[in-house]
mmCIF file of C-alpha atoms in Angstrom:
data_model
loop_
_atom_site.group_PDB
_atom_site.id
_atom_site.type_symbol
_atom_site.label_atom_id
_atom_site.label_comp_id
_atom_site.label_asym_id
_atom_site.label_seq_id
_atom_site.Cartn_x
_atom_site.Cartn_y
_atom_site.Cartn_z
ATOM 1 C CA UNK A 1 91.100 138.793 166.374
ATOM 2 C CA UNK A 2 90.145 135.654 164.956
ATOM 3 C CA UNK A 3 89.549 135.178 161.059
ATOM 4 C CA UNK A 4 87.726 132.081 161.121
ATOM 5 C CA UNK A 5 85.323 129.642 163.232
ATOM 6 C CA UNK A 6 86.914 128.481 166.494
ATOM 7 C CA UNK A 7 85.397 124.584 166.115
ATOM 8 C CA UNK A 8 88.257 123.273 164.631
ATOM 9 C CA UNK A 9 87.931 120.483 161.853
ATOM 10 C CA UNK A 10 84.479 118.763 160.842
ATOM 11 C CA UNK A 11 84.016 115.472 160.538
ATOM 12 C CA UNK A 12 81.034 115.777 158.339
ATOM 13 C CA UNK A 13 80.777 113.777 154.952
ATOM 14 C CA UNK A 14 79.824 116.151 152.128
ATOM 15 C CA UNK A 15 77.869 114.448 150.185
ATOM 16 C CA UNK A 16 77.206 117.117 147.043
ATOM 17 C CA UNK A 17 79.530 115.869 144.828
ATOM 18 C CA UNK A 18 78.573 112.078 145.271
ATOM 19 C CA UNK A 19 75.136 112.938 144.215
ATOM 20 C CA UNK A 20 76.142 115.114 141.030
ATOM 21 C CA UNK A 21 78.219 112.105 139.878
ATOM 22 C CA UNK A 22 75.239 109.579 140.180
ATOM 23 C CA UNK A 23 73.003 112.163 138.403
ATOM 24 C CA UNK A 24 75.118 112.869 135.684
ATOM 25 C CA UNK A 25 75.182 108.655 135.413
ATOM 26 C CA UNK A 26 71.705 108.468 135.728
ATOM 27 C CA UNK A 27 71.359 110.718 132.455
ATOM 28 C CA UNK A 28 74.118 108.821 130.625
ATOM 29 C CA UNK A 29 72.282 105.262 130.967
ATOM 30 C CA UNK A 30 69.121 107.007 130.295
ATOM 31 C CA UNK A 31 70.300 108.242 127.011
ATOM 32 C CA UNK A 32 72.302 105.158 126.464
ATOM 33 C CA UNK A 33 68.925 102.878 126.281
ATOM 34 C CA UNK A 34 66.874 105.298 123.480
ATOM 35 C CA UNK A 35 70.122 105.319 121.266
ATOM 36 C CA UNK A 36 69.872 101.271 121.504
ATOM 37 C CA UNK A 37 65.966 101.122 120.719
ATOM 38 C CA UNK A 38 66.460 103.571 117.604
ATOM 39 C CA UNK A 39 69.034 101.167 116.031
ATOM 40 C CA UNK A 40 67.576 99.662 112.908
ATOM 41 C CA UNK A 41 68.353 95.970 112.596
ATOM 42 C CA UNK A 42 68.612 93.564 109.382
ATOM 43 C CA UNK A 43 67.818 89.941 111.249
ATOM 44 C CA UNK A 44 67.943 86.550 108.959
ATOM 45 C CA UNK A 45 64.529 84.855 108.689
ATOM 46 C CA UNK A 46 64.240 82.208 111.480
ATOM 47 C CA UNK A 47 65.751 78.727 109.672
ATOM 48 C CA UNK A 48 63.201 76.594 108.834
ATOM 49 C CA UNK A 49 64.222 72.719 109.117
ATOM 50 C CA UNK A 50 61.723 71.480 106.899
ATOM 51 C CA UNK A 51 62.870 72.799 103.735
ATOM 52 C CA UNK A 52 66.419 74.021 102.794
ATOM 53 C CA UNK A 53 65.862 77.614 100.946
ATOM 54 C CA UNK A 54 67.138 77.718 97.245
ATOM 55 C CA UNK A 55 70.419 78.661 96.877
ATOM 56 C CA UNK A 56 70.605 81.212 94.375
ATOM 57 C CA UNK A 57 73.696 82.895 92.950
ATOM 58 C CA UNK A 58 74.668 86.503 94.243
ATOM 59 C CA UNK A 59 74.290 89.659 91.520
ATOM 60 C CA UNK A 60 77.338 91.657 92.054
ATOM 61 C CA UNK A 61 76.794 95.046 89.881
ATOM 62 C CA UNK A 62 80.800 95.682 88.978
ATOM 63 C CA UNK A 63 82.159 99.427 87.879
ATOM 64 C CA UNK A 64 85.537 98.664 85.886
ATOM 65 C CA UNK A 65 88.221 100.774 85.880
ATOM 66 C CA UNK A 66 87.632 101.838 81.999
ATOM 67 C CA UNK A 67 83.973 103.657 83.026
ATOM 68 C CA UNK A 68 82.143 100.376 81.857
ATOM 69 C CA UNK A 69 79.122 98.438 83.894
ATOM 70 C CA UNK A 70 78.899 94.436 84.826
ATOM 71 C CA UNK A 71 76.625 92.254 86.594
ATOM 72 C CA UNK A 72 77.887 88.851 87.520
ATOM 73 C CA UNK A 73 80.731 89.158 84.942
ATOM 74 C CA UNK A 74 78.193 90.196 82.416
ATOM 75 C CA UNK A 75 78.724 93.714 80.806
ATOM 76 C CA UNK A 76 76.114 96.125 81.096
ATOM 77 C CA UNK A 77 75.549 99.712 79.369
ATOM 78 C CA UNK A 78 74.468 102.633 81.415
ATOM 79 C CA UNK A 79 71.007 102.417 79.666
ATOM 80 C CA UNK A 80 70.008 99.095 80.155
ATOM 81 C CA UNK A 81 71.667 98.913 83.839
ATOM 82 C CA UNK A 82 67.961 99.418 85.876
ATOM 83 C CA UNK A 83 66.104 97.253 82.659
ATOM 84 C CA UNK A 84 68.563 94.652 83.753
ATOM 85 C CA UNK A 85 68.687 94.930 87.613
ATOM 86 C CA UNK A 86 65.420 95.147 87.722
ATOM 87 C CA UNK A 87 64.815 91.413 86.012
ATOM 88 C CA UNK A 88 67.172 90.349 88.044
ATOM 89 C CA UNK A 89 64.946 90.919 91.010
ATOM 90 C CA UNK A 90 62.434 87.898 90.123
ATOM 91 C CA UNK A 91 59.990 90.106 90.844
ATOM 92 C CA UNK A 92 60.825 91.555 94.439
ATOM 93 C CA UNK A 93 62.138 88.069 95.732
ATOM 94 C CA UNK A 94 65.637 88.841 95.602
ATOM 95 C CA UNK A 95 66.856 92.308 98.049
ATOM 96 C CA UNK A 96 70.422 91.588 97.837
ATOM 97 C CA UNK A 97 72.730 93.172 95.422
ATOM 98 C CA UNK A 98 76.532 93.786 96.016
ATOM 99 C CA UNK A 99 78.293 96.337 94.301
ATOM 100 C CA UNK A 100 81.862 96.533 93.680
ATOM 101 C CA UNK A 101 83.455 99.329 92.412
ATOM 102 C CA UNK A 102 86.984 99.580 90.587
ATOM 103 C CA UNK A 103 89.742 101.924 92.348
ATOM 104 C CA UNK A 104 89.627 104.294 89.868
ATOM 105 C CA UNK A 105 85.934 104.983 89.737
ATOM 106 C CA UNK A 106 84.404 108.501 91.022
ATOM 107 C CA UNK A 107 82.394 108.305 94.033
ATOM 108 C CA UNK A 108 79.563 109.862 92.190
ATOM 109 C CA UNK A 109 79.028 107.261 89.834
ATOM 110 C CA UNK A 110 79.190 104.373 92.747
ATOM 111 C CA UNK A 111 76.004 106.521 93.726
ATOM 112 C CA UNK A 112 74.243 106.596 90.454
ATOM 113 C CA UNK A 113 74.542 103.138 90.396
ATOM 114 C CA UNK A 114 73.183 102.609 94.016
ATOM 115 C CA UNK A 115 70.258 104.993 93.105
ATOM 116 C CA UNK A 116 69.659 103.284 89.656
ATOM 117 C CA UNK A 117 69.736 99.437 92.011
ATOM 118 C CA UNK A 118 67.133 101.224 94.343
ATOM 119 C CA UNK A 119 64.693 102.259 92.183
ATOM 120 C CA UNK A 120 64.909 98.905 90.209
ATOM 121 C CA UNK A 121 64.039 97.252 93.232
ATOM 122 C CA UNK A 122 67.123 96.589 95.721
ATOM 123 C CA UNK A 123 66.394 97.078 99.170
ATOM 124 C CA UNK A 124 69.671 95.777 100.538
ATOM 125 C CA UNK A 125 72.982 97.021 99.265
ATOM 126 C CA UNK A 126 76.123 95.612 100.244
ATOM 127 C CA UNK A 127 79.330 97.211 99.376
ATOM 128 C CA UNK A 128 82.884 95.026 98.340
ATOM 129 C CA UNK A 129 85.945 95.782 98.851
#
């Protein structure tokens, strides 16, 4: 009475699970190159030796503590915040605007004052500490 095959051991490579691991590696990479093409990228202009581009000062937009509005030091009211950010934006030259918000401030009114720097112009928002 004999349960089993009567060859003994086998030799034999199995191969099966080698191949599921190199699929399963083959998908990762795969996947791994589209999520680096979708990646949006900000790149400087190239530098241009001729000419040295104009240095012109930053325009922080600053929420205080006490619920009040600056720009570069400046203070601002609520209403006249997009007038002013958008004359600030020489026309569509300038993209850059940093925003720097007091500890105290709700996170809602950080994103008024993003929206407000958008629609005035501001394609590029950078956020201070």
């Amino acid at each position: 009475m004999t349960l089993g095959d009567e060859k003994g051991l086998s030799s034999d490579i199995n191969v099966t699970p080698m191949i599921d691991v190199l699929l399963v590696l083959l998908v990762v990479f795969m996947l791994s190159v589209q999520v680096r093409q979708s990646l949006p990228l900000t790149l400087p202009p190239p530098a241009q030796a001729s000419r040295p581009a104009p240095q012109s000062p930053h325009v922080v937009l600053e929420l205080r503590s006490d619920g009040s509005y600056a720009i570069n030091g400046a203070g601002v009211g609520i209403a006249d915040l997009e007038a002013r950010l958008r004359e600030l934006t020489d026309g569509g030259r300038r993209q850059l605007i940093f925003v720097r918000a007091a500890p105290g401030r709700r996170y809602g009114d950080v994103i008024q004052a993003v929206d407000l720097a958008r629609g005035a112009g501001w394609r590029v928002i950078g956020y201070m500490p």
